[in-house]
XYZ file of C-alpha atoms in Angstrom:
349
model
C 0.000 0.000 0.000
C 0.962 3.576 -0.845
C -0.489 6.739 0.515
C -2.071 9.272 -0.979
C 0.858 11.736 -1.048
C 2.923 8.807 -2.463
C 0.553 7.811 -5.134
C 0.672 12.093 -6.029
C 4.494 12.143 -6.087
C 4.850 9.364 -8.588
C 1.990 10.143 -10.827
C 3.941 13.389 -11.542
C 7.238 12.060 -11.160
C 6.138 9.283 -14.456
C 3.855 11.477 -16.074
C 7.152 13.915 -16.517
C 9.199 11.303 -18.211
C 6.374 11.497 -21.773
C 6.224 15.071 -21.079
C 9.904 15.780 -21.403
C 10.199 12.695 -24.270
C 7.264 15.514 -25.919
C 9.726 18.181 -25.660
C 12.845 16.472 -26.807
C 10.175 15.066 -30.054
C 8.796 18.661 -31.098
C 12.534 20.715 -31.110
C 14.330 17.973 -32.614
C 11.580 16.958 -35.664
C 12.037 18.200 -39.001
C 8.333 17.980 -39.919
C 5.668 21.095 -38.914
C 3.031 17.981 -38.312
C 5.297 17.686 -35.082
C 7.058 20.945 -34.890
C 3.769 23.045 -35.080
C 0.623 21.081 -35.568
C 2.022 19.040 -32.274
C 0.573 15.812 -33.764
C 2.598 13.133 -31.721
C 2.010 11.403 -28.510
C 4.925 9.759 -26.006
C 3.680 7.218 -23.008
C 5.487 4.761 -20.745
C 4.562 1.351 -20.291
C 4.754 -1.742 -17.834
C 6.536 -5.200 -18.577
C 2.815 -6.223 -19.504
C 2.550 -3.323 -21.905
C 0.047 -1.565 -19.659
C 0.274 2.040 -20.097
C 1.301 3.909 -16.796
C 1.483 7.433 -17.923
C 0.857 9.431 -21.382
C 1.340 12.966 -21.695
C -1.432 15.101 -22.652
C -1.037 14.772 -26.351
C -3.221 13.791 -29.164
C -6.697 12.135 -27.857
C -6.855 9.350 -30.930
C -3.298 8.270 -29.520
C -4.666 7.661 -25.873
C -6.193 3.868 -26.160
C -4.837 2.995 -29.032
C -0.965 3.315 -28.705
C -0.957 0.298 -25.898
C -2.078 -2.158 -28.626
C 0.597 -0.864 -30.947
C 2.893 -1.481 -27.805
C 1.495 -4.861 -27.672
C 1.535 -6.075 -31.184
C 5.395 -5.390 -31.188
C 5.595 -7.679 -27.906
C 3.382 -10.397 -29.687
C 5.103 -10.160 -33.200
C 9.192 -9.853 -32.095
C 11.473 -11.458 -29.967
C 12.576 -7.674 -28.881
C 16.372 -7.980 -26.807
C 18.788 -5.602 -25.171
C 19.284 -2.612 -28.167
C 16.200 -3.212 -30.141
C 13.450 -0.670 -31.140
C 11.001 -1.607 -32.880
C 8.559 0.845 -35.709
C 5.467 0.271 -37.192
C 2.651 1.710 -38.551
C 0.278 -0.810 -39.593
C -3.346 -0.128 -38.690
C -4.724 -3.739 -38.530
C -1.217 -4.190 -35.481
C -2.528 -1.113 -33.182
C -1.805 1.926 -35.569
C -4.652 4.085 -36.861
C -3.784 5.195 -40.232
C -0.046 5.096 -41.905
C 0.852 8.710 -42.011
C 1.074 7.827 -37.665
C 4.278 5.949 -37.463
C 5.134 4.568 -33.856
C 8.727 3.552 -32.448
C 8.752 1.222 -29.325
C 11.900 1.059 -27.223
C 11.811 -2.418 -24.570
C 14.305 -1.362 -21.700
C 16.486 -4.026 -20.206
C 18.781 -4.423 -17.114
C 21.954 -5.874 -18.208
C 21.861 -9.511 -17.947
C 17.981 -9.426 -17.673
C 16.433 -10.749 -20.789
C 12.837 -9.911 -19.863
C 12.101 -6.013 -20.669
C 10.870 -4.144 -17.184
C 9.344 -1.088 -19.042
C 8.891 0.050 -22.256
C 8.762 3.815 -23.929
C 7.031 4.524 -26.979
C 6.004 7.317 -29.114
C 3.690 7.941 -31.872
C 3.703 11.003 -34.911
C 2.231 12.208 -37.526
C 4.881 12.121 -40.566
C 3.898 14.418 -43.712
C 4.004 11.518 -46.436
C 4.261 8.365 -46.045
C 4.104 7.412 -49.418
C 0.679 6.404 -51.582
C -0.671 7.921 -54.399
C -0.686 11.062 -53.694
C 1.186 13.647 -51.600
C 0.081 13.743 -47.332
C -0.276 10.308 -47.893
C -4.240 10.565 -47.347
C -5.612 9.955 -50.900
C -9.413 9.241 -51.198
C -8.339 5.608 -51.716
C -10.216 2.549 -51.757
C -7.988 0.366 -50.103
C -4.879 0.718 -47.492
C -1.873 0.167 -49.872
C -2.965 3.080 -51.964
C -2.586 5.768 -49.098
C 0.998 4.552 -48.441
C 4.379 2.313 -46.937
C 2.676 -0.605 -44.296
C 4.874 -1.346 -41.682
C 4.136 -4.094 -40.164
C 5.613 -4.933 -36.675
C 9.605 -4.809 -37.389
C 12.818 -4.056 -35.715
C 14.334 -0.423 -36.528
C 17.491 -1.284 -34.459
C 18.719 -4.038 -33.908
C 21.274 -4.839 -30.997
C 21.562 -0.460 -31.519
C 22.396 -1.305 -35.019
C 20.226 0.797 -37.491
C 18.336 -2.129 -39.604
C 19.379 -0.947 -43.396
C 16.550 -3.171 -44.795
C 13.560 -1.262 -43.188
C 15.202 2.135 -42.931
C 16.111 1.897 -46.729
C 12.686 0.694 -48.150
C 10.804 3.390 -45.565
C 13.170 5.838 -47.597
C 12.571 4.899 -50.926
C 8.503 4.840 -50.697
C 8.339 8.417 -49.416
C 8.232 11.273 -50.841
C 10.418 13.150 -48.614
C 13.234 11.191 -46.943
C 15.100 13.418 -45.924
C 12.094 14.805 -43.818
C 11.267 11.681 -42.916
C 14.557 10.685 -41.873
C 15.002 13.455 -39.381
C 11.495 12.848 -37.987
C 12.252 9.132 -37.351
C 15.904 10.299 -35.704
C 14.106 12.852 -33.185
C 11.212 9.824 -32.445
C 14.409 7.698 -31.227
C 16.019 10.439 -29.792
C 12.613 10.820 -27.680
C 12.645 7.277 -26.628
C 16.407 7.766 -25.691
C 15.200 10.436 -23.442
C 12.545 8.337 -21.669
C 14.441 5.086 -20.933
C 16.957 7.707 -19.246
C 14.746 9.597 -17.317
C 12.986 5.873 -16.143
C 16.513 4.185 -15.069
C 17.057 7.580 -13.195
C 14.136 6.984 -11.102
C 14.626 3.519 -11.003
C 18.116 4.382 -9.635
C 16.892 6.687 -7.118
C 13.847 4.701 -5.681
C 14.502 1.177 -6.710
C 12.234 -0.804 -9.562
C 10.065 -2.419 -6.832
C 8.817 0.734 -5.400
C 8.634 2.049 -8.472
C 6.216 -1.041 -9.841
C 4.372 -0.459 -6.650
C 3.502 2.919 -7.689
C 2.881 1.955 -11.032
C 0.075 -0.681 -9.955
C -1.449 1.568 -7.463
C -1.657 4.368 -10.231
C -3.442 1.839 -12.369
C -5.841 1.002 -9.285
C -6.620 4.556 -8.765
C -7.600 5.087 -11.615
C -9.638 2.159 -12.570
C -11.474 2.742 -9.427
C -12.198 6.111 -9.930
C -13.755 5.107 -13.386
C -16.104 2.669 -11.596
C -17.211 5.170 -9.289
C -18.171 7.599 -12.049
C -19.831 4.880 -13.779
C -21.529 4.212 -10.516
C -23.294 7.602 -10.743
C -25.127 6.851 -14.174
C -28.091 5.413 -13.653
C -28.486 1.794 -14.723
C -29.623 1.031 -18.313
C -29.034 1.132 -21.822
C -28.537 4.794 -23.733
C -28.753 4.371 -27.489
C -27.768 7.367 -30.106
C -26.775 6.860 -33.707
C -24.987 9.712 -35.987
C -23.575 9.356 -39.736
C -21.295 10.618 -42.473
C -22.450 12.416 -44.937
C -20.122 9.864 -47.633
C -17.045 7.989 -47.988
C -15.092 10.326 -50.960
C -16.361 7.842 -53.203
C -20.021 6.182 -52.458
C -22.266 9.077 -51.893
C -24.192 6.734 -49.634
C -24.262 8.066 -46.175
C -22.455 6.446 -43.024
C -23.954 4.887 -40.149
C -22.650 4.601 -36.687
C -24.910 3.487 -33.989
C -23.921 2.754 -30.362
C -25.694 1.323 -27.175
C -23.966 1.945 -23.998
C -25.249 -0.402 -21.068
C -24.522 1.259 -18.008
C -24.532 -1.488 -14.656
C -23.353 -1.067 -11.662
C -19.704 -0.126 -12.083
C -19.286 -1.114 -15.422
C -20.211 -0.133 -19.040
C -20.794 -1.788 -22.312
C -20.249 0.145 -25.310
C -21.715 -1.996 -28.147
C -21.504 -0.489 -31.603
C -23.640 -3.285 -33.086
C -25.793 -1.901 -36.123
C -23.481 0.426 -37.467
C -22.511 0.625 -41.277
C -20.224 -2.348 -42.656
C -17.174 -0.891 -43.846
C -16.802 1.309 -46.878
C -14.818 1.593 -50.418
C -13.622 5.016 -49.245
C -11.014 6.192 -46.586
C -13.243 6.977 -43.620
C -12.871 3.510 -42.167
C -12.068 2.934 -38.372
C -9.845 0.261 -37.317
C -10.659 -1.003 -33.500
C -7.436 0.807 -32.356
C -9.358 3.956 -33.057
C -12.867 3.025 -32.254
C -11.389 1.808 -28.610
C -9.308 5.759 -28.328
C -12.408 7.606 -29.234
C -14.391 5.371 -26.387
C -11.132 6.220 -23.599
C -11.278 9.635 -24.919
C -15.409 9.765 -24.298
C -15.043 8.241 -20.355
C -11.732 10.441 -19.351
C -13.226 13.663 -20.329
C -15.989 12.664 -17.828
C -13.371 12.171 -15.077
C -11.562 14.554 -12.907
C -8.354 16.504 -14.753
C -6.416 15.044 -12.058
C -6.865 11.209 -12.843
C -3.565 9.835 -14.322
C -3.921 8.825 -17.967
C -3.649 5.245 -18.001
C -4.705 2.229 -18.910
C -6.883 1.387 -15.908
C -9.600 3.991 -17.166
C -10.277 1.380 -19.775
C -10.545 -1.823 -17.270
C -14.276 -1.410 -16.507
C -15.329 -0.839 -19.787
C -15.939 -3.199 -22.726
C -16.120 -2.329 -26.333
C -18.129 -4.524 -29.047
C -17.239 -3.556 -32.264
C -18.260 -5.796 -34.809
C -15.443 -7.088 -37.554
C -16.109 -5.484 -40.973
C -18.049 -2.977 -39.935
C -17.192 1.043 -40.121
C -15.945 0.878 -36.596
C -13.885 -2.168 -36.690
C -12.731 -2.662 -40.569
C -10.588 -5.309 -41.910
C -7.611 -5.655 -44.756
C -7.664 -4.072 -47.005
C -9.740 -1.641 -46.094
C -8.608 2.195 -46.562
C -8.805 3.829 -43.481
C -7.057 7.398 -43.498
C -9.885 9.339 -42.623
C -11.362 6.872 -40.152
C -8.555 8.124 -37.858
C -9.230 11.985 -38.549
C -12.802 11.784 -39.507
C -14.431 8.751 -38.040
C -13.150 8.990 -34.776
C -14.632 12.358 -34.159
C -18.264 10.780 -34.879
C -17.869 8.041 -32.848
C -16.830 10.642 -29.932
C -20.499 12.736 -30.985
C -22.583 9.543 -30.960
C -20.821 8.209 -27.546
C -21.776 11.838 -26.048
C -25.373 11.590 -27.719
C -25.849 8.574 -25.701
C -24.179 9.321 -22.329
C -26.154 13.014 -22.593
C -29.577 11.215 -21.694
């Protein structure tokens, strides 16, 4: 058990290590998607790829970058040096212009991480068929490079093979190239800042915080849930059109409110289209975190026990959960903001 002044001191003491990794992200990036637009997100992670802390970033980033962290923990045998990139929306990304670098930290000796620091921006092409990488496409290879789960570094060795093909597909490498240096240079600057605390307070004390941070803030989510009354609140909301079928776009959600827990069912809403505005689940599941922690208290730590009482249905091949090959740039930009006005609809009544 920690006390409350404890549980205070290291919620800002870890919430600081993705704020400064933010910092060290927008002065060193070449690209004004990060420089200006601030279009990036850093968080720290567990050893079971829990998310402990984000920084107060970009909202699509908040659910969605722990199943990025845990596709690369699923897909790669990840050792001592590695860092592994992708941007693959169907492995945790949301659409391919967001490319995300995941750093595994190690003690020496220790081949089990104990933490890991990731980071997630917006890159100005990525590739496709046409320039910004967010075409009105009707399917994903079209908007640009897929990178699937895959090692950047290996053993701190820069992996030629990816780097190289990532350079020949854009349009801008060397943009791109500086953009991807500052996102490790950001992780760098995390893993640092977590072995200095480490250092200072030991790892166990350290995971002790961690897990009551979690606690507190699942807890506090079931007590807010606690004060909706029980029962199902139903709202539905569309797109006007896809950028190619003029047919509008449903989305329809149910969200069964009982006790201290909530279903959010998105049953009934459009199968996925031929056009870009698809949602993958990664971004469905951020716009539902996004929906719940703007009902909470400011002071609630951004993590991923906010999501532990609540369940999300989102039916495969539908607009809120679409499959291969399905294009899906705008489902991030477009899409996700919908799903946040239907989930509001809903929890209004």
């Amino acid at each position: 058990m920690i006390d409350a002044a404890e549980l205070e001191i290291f919620k800002g003491l870890l919430t600081s290590i993705p704020e400064e990794m933010g910092i060290g992200l927008r002065r060193s990036a070449f690209s004004p998607n990060i420089k200006e637009r601030l279009d990036f997100s850093c968080a720290l992670f567990d050893a079971r790829a829990r998310m402990i802390a984000q920084a107060a970033h970009i909202p699509v980033h908040l659910g969605s970058m722990p199943l990025s962290v845990q596709a690369c923990v699923e897909s790669l045998d990840l050792h001592p040096g590695d860092e592994a990139i992708l941007n693959d929306p169907y492995h945790g990304g949301t659409h391919l212009p967001d490319i995300t670098l995941v750093s595994p930290l190690f003690f020496t000796g220790n081949y089990r991480p104990y933490a890991f620091v990731a980071n997630r921006a917006h890159h100005a092409d990525v590739g496709g068929i046409s320039p910004g990488s967010m075409p009105i496409a009707t399917e994903l290879s079209q908007e640009g490079i897929i990178i699937p789960p895959s090692k950047l570094l290996v053993g701190g060795e820069l992996n030629r093979g990816i780097w190289d093909r990532i350079m020949a597909e854009v349009r801008t490498p060397d943009e791109r190239a500086g953009d991807l240096q500052a996102q490790l240079a950001a992780n760098t600057i995390g893993a640092a800042r977590l072995l200095e605390l480490i250092g200072k307070y030991g790892l166990e004390r350290i995971e002790r915080a961690s897990e009551a941070l979690l606690t507190y803030s699942e807890r506090v989510t079931r007590d807010l849930l606690r004060e909706i009354p029980d029962g199902t609140y139903r709202f539905s909301d569309r797109l006007d059109d896809d950028g190619v079928d003029p047919t509008p776009a449903e989305i329809q959600v149910a969200v069964t409110v009982s006790g201290d827990r909530a279903l959010v069912d998105f049953t009934g809403s459009s199968p996925q289209r031929r056009g870009g505005i698809n949602a993958v689940y990664a971004v469905t599941l951020s716009a539902v975190y996004y929906v719940f922690r703007c009902l909470l208290d400011l002071d609630v730590p951004s993590n991923s026990g906010c999501l532990a009482p609540i369940t999300v249905v989102a039916p495969a091949g539908s607009l809120v959960n679409a499959r291969p090959p399905a294009a899906v740039a705008g489902g991030n930009v477009e899409t996700s903001q919908r799903i946040v006005d239907v989930l509001l609809g809903a929890l209004a009544q």
